[in-house]
């Protein structure tokens, strides 16, 4: 079973419209017409349309950083799945550690968003990861298991194969401290095994598990060549087309 590598850029709250368009153009030019891997850009929601105009008709796909799990209605300030597909999104990042920590998102809330994303034909990228304190207390596996079971609550086998998980150790996000390839691969293998128990081993084999946390052109090749690492969710290094392209080019062909 070959899982296609997925490299996604999480721009967080960065860029303005002109910078978003030129960064997207830079990525489109750098990746060419038939990249060996799948590529998605996740700009701030106000710039999704701007980026979509640049990426339309190219192999570069579009993702949002969040959604609100409701149909149209009285939810001031929120954006729903139908709006995201309307502006050209294929992906949506859910439960990023910054949202869990700063906006109080719980696993139950991520699970609601997951179902809304799937119902709206978006591929969810569900983020999980332990803090440094939890890793040092030897709680990594239990924390990840709780997050995955809770965030995927109610997900049926038929739909599970199409989701993406992003393992992002909180201590590695934006810190320059990347997990070693052994540390990352161990958690990815644990996650795949867990998904095999929750669904079936065959379904688990199809689910892509990205690594995130200080991925750079210089460390991408060794991470992406691990058997259970199927891509990268890239923050800081996705803000320069050259660096993001360097990560894409470091991926082994899948
Ligand atoms: P980073 O962020 O690459 O800047 O560490 C990754 C993420 O938060 O998705």
mmCIF file of C-alpha atoms and ligand atoms in Angstrom:
data_model
loop_
_atom_site.group_PDB
_atom_site.id
_atom_site.type_symbol
_atom_site.label_atom_id
_atom_site.label_comp_id
_atom_site.label_asym_id
_atom_site.label_seq_id
_atom_site.Cartn_x
_atom_site.Cartn_y
_atom_site.Cartn_z
ATOM 1 C CA UNK A 1 0.000 0.000 0.000
ATOM 2 C CA UNK A 2 1.519 3.319 -0.985
ATOM 3 C CA UNK A 3 0.288 6.415 0.681
ATOM 4 C CA UNK A 4 0.857 9.596 -1.321
ATOM 5 C CA UNK A 5 2.996 12.050 0.596
ATOM 6 C CA UNK A 6 1.122 15.225 1.556
ATOM 7 C CA UNK A 7 3.052 18.420 2.254
ATOM 8 C CA UNK A 8 0.824 21.163 3.656
ATOM 9 C CA UNK A 9 1.790 24.722 4.548
ATOM 10 C CA UNK A 10 0.097 26.172 7.609
ATOM 11 C CA UNK A 11 0.500 29.919 7.248
ATOM 12 C CA UNK A 12 -1.208 30.635 10.622
ATOM 13 C CA UNK A 13 -1.810 34.413 11.026
ATOM 14 C CA UNK A 14 0.796 35.547 8.529
ATOM 15 C CA UNK A 15 0.826 37.390 5.189
ATOM 16 C CA UNK A 16 -1.422 40.142 3.808
ATOM 17 C CA UNK A 17 -3.270 39.808 0.508
ATOM 18 C CA UNK A 18 -0.373 40.819 -1.750
ATOM 19 C CA UNK A 19 2.097 38.643 0.152
ATOM 20 C CA UNK A 20 -0.330 35.703 0.159
ATOM 21 C CA UNK A 21 -0.725 35.922 -3.620
ATOM 22 C CA UNK A 22 2.992 36.196 -4.243
ATOM 23 C CA UNK A 23 3.838 33.345 -1.841
ATOM 24 C CA UNK A 24 1.248 31.143 -3.549
ATOM 25 C CA UNK A 25 2.684 32.117 -6.971
ATOM 26 C CA UNK A 26 6.156 31.263 -5.781
ATOM 27 C CA UNK A 27 4.993 27.808 -4.639
ATOM 28 C CA UNK A 28 3.055 27.143 -7.851
ATOM 29 C CA UNK A 29 6.109 28.081 -9.951
ATOM 30 C CA UNK A 30 8.475 26.041 -7.818
ATOM 31 C CA UNK A 31 6.427 22.841 -7.877
ATOM 32 C CA UNK A 32 5.708 22.749 -11.620
ATOM 33 C CA UNK A 33 2.981 20.817 -13.373
ATOM 34 C CA UNK A 34 3.335 17.322 -12.004
ATOM 35 C CA UNK A 35 4.880 17.216 -8.553
ATOM 36 C CA UNK A 36 5.683 13.801 -7.105
ATOM 37 C CA UNK A 37 3.769 14.604 -3.905
ATOM 38 C CA UNK A 38 0.449 16.188 -2.962
ATOM 39 C CA UNK A 39 0.731 19.827 -1.891
ATOM 40 C CA UNK A 40 -1.686 22.088 -0.035
ATOM 41 C CA UNK A 41 -1.521 25.686 1.151
ATOM 42 C CA UNK A 42 -3.507 26.747 4.219
ATOM 43 C CA UNK A 43 -3.619 30.549 4.328
ATOM 44 C CA UNK A 44 -5.669 32.628 6.783
ATOM 45 C CA UNK A 45 -9.349 32.279 5.860
ATOM 46 C CA UNK A 46 -9.654 35.874 4.597
ATOM 47 C CA UNK A 47 -7.035 35.095 1.953
ATOM 48 C CA UNK A 48 -8.383 31.721 0.808
ATOM 49 C CA UNK A 49 -9.986 33.277 -2.280
ATOM 50 C CA UNK A 50 -6.838 35.235 -3.086
ATOM 51 C CA UNK A 51 -4.737 32.065 -2.950
ATOM 52 C CA UNK A 52 -7.399 30.053 -4.753
ATOM 53 C CA UNK A 53 -7.182 32.409 -7.738
ATOM 54 C CA UNK A 54 -3.480 31.603 -7.965
ATOM 55 C CA UNK A 55 -3.700 27.847 -7.379
ATOM 56 C CA UNK A 56 -6.803 27.104 -9.491
ATOM 57 C CA UNK A 57 -5.882 24.810 -12.364
ATOM 58 C CA UNK A 58 -2.515 23.931 -10.791
ATOM 59 C CA UNK A 59 -1.621 20.838 -8.747
ATOM 60 C CA UNK A 60 -1.416 22.970 -5.588
ATOM 61 C CA UNK A 61 -4.478 22.443 -3.398
ATOM 62 C CA UNK A 62 -6.063 24.650 -0.770
ATOM 63 C CA UNK A 63 -6.849 24.136 2.890
ATOM 64 C CA UNK A 64 -8.331 26.162 5.730
ATOM 65 C CA UNK A 65 -6.975 26.318 9.277
ATOM 66 C CA UNK A 66 -10.278 25.782 11.058
ATOM 67 C CA UNK A 67 -14.030 25.596 10.572
ATOM 68 C CA UNK A 68 -17.160 25.933 12.634
ATOM 69 C CA UNK A 69 -19.338 22.827 12.813
ATOM 70 C CA UNK A 70 -22.693 24.305 11.838
ATOM 71 C CA UNK A 71 -24.827 25.004 8.827
ATOM 72 C CA UNK A 72 -25.551 28.622 7.918
ATOM 73 C CA UNK A 73 -27.109 30.548 10.770
ATOM 74 C CA UNK A 74 -26.518 32.787 13.742
ATOM 75 C CA UNK A 75 -22.841 32.092 14.543
ATOM 76 C CA UNK A 76 -21.203 35.491 14.412
ATOM 77 C CA UNK A 77 -17.597 35.452 13.310
ATOM 78 C CA UNK A 78 -17.472 31.823 12.190
ATOM 79 C CA UNK A 79 -16.957 30.110 8.840
ATOM 80 C CA UNK A 80 -18.457 26.731 7.910
ATOM 81 C CA UNK A 81 -17.467 23.809 5.683
ATOM 82 C CA UNK A 82 -19.755 24.846 2.819
ATOM 83 C CA UNK A 83 -18.049 28.250 2.694
ATOM 84 C CA UNK A 84 -14.626 26.633 2.612
ATOM 85 C CA UNK A 85 -15.480 24.331 -0.301
ATOM 86 C CA UNK A 86 -17.155 27.288 -2.014
ATOM 87 C CA UNK A 87 -13.832 29.154 -2.086
ATOM 88 C CA UNK A 88 -11.964 26.096 -3.344
ATOM 89 C CA UNK A 89 -10.728 24.258 -0.246
ATOM 90 C CA UNK A 90 -10.058 20.523 -0.296
ATOM 91 C CA UNK A 91 -8.546 20.355 3.199
ATOM 92 C CA UNK A 92 -9.128 21.763 6.650
ATOM 93 C CA UNK A 93 -6.724 21.631 9.591
ATOM 94 C CA UNK A 94 -8.543 20.693 12.806
ATOM 95 C CA UNK A 95 -7.492 20.719 16.444
ATOM 96 C CA UNK A 96 -4.117 22.369 15.919
ATOM 97 C CA UNK A 97 -2.310 22.627 19.249
ATOM 98 C CA UNK A 98 -2.526 26.416 19.118
ATOM 99 C CA UNK A 99 -6.318 26.144 18.919
ATOM 100 C CA UNK A 100 -6.371 23.531 21.662
ATOM 101 C CA UNK A 101 -4.186 25.703 23.908
ATOM 102 C CA UNK A 102 -5.330 29.228 23.061
ATOM 103 C CA UNK A 103 -8.974 28.699 22.089
ATOM 104 C CA UNK A 104 -9.727 25.845 24.472
ATOM 105 C CA UNK A 105 -10.637 23.335 21.753
ATOM 106 C CA UNK A 106 -11.332 19.910 23.198
ATOM 107 C CA UNK A 107 -11.311 16.487 21.546
ATOM 108 C CA UNK A 108 -15.130 16.562 21.564
ATOM 109 C CA UNK A 109 -15.094 19.854 19.705
ATOM 110 C CA UNK A 110 -12.555 18.511 17.172
ATOM 111 C CA UNK A 111 -14.776 15.474 16.605
ATOM 112 C CA UNK A 112 -17.767 17.695 15.782
ATOM 113 C CA UNK A 113 -15.634 19.629 13.320
ATOM 114 C CA UNK A 114 -14.359 16.393 11.786
ATOM 115 C CA UNK A 115 -17.894 15.254 11.010
ATOM 116 C CA UNK A 116 -18.802 18.676 9.622
ATOM 117 C CA UNK A 117 -15.699 18.619 7.403
ATOM 118 C CA UNK A 118 -16.482 15.157 6.035
ATOM 119 C CA UNK A 119 -20.126 16.024 5.465
ATOM 120 C CA UNK A 120 -18.913 19.060 3.505
ATOM 121 C CA UNK A 121 -16.481 17.005 1.386
ATOM 122 C CA UNK A 122 -13.359 18.405 2.998
ATOM 123 C CA UNK A 123 -10.411 16.244 3.998
ATOM 124 C CA UNK A 124 -9.711 16.892 7.669
ATOM 125 C CA UNK A 125 -6.110 17.099 8.888
ATOM 126 C CA UNK A 126 -6.553 16.227 12.559
ATOM 127 C CA UNK A 127 -3.690 17.443 14.752
ATOM 128 C CA UNK A 128 -2.501 15.693 17.888
ATOM 129 C CA UNK A 129 0.613 16.016 19.988
ATOM 130 C CA UNK A 130 2.047 15.966 23.479
ATOM 131 C CA UNK A 131 3.648 18.799 25.451
ATOM 132 C CA UNK A 132 7.221 18.587 26.689
ATOM 133 C CA UNK A 133 5.960 18.023 30.220
ATOM 134 C CA UNK A 134 3.822 15.085 29.061
ATOM 135 C CA UNK A 135 6.725 13.586 27.079
ATOM 136 C CA UNK A 136 9.036 13.863 30.073
ATOM 137 C CA UNK A 137 6.412 12.202 32.274
ATOM 138 C CA UNK A 138 6.303 9.322 29.768
ATOM 139 C CA UNK A 139 2.716 10.121 28.874
ATOM 140 C CA UNK A 140 3.151 10.607 25.117
ATOM 141 C CA UNK A 141 1.292 7.472 24.059
ATOM 142 C CA UNK A 142 -1.585 7.897 26.494
ATOM 143 C CA UNK A 143 -2.024 11.566 25.540
ATOM 144 C CA UNK A 144 -1.997 10.739 21.812
ATOM 145 C CA UNK A 145 -4.402 7.839 22.288
ATOM 146 C CA UNK A 146 -6.870 10.014 24.218
ATOM 147 C CA UNK A 147 -6.660 12.767 21.591
ATOM 148 C CA UNK A 148 -7.117 10.377 18.669
ATOM 149 C CA UNK A 149 -9.952 8.386 20.202
ATOM 150 C CA UNK A 150 -11.731 11.594 21.264
ATOM 151 C CA UNK A 151 -11.123 13.554 18.058
ATOM 152 C CA UNK A 152 -12.240 10.655 15.831
ATOM 153 C CA UNK A 153 -15.263 9.776 17.979
ATOM 154 C CA UNK A 154 -18.136 8.475 15.839
ATOM 155 C CA UNK A 155 -16.015 8.149 12.695
ATOM 156 C CA UNK A 156 -16.950 5.086 10.683
ATOM 157 C CA UNK A 157 -14.548 2.745 8.951
ATOM 158 C CA UNK A 158 -15.717 3.707 5.479
ATOM 159 C CA UNK A 159 -14.721 7.334 5.962
ATOM 160 C CA UNK A 160 -11.686 6.829 8.170
ATOM 161 C CA UNK A 161 -9.319 5.914 5.340
ATOM 162 C CA UNK A 162 -9.719 9.370 3.788
ATOM 163 C CA UNK A 163 -8.707 11.445 6.782
ATOM 164 C CA UNK A 164 -5.232 12.769 7.551
ATOM 165 C CA UNK A 165 -3.650 12.831 11.013
ATOM 166 C CA UNK A 166 -0.874 15.298 11.832
ATOM 167 C CA UNK A 167 1.402 14.328 14.694
ATOM 168 C CA UNK A 168 2.794 17.590 15.991
ATOM 169 C CA UNK A 169 4.676 17.415 19.279
ATOM 170 C CA UNK A 170 3.863 20.738 20.938
ATOM 171 C CA UNK A 171 7.493 21.158 22.054
ATOM 172 C CA UNK A 172 8.623 21.061 18.412
ATOM 173 C CA UNK A 173 6.184 23.634 17.017
ATOM 174 C CA UNK A 174 7.862 26.915 16.134
ATOM 175 C CA UNK A 175 10.748 26.141 18.483
ATOM 176 C CA UNK A 176 13.365 24.887 16.046
ATOM 177 C CA UNK A 177 13.473 21.666 18.121
ATOM 178 C CA UNK A 178 12.496 18.992 15.657
ATOM 179 C CA UNK A 179 11.688 15.477 16.856
ATOM 180 C CA UNK A 180 14.388 13.050 15.784
ATOM 181 C CA UNK A 181 13.382 10.684 13.010
ATOM 182 C CA UNK A 182 13.350 7.863 15.562
ATOM 183 C CA UNK A 183 11.132 9.798 18.007
ATOM 184 C CA UNK A 184 8.713 10.775 15.247
ATOM 185 C CA UNK A 185 8.604 7.330 13.626
ATOM 186 C CA UNK A 186 7.932 5.668 17.005
ATOM 187 C CA UNK A 187 4.856 7.834 17.600
ATOM 188 C CA UNK A 188 3.665 7.467 14.004
ATOM 189 C CA UNK A 189 3.920 3.680 14.272
ATOM 190 C CA UNK A 190 2.021 3.841 17.565
ATOM 191 C CA UNK A 191 -0.713 5.927 15.917
ATOM 192 C CA UNK A 192 -1.010 3.525 12.982
ATOM 193 C CA UNK A 193 -1.288 0.589 15.336
ATOM 194 C CA UNK A 194 -3.974 2.410 17.336
ATOM 195 C CA UNK A 195 -5.907 3.250 14.137
ATOM 196 C CA UNK A 196 -5.699 -0.437 13.234
ATOM 197 C CA UNK A 197 -7.402 -1.309 16.528
ATOM 198 C CA UNK A 198 -10.027 1.426 16.176
ATOM 199 C CA UNK A 199 -10.856 0.552 12.555
ATOM 200 C CA UNK A 200 -9.053 -2.285 10.763
ATOM 201 C CA UNK A 201 -5.355 -2.738 9.988
ATOM 202 C CA UNK A 202 -6.255 -2.319 6.287
ATOM 203 C CA UNK A 203 -7.903 1.057 6.946
ATOM 204 C CA UNK A 204 -4.982 2.145 9.138
ATOM 205 C CA UNK A 205 -2.608 1.387 6.261
ATOM 206 C CA UNK A 206 -4.469 3.906 4.117
ATOM 207 C CA UNK A 207 -4.570 6.802 6.601
ATOM 208 C CA UNK A 208 -1.862 9.364 6.010
ATOM 209 C CA UNK A 209 0.002 10.543 9.105
ATOM 210 C CA UNK A 210 1.938 13.783 8.688
ATOM 211 C CA UNK A 211 4.667 15.006 10.997
ATOM 212 C CA UNK A 212 4.703 18.671 12.044
ATOM 213 C CA UNK A 213 7.026 20.746 14.205
ATOM 214 C CA UNK A 214 10.031 22.692 12.878
ATOM 215 C CA UNK A 215 10.186 20.840 9.561
ATOM 216 C CA UNK A 216 12.782 22.542 7.352
ATOM 217 C CA UNK A 217 14.439 21.727 4.015
ATOM 218 C CA UNK A 218 17.430 20.380 5.948
ATOM 219 C CA UNK A 219 15.548 17.849 8.101
ATOM 220 C CA UNK A 220 12.658 16.926 5.794
ATOM 221 C CA UNK A 221 14.368 14.105 3.870
ATOM 222 C CA UNK A 222 15.167 12.005 6.931
ATOM 223 C CA UNK A 223 11.716 12.492 8.446
ATOM 224 C CA UNK A 224 9.848 11.805 5.206
ATOM 225 C CA UNK A 225 11.789 8.644 4.496
ATOM 226 C CA UNK A 226 10.449 6.964 7.654
ATOM 227 C CA UNK A 227 7.974 4.178 6.865
ATOM 228 C CA UNK A 228 5.062 5.679 8.834
ATOM 229 C CA UNK A 229 5.650 9.364 8.057
ATOM 230 C CA UNK A 230 3.457 10.269 5.111
ATOM 231 C CA UNK A 231 4.000 13.978 4.820
ATOM 232 C CA UNK A 232 4.602 17.182 6.718
ATOM 233 C CA UNK A 233 2.510 19.993 8.150
ATOM 234 C CA UNK A 234 4.833 22.963 7.872
ATOM 235 C CA UNK A 235 4.484 26.267 9.711
ATOM 236 C CA UNK A 236 7.420 28.692 9.636
ATOM 237 C CA UNK A 237 9.185 27.169 6.645
ATOM 238 C CA UNK A 238 6.010 27.372 4.538
ATOM 239 C CA UNK A 239 6.204 31.179 4.557
ATOM 240 C CA UNK A 240 9.091 31.221 2.067
ATOM 241 C CA UNK A 241 8.379 29.575 -1.277
ATOM 242 C CA UNK A 242 11.998 28.491 -1.563
ATOM 243 C CA UNK A 243 12.005 26.718 1.812
ATOM 244 C CA UNK A 244 8.627 25.115 1.229
ATOM 245 C CA UNK A 245 9.789 23.905 -2.189
ATOM 246 C CA UNK A 246 12.938 22.560 -0.534
ATOM 247 C CA UNK A 247 10.758 20.412 1.747
ATOM 248 C CA UNK A 248 8.656 19.223 -1.198
ATOM 249 C CA UNK A 249 11.784 18.308 -3.124
ATOM 250 C CA UNK A 250 13.170 16.401 -0.133
ATOM 251 C CA UNK A 251 10.214 14.001 -0.156
ATOM 252 C CA UNK A 252 10.851 10.581 -1.582
ATOM 253 C CA UNK A 253 8.618 9.913 -4.611
ATOM 254 C CA UNK A 254 5.511 7.994 -3.561
HETATM 255 P P1 LIG B 1 6.376 24.980 12.615
HETATM 256 O O1 LIG B 1 4.783 24.829 12.796
HETATM 257 O O2 LIG B 1 6.746 24.291 11.328
HETATM 258 O O3 LIG B 1 6.607 26.475 12.556
HETATM 259 O O4 LIG B 1 7.024 24.366 13.807
HETATM 260 C C1 LIG B 1 4.126 23.628 12.460
HETATM 261 C C2 LIG B 1 2.651 23.738 12.769
HETATM 262 O O5 LIG B 1 2.299 24.367 13.769
HETATM 263 O O6 LIG B 1 1.792 23.213 12.021
#
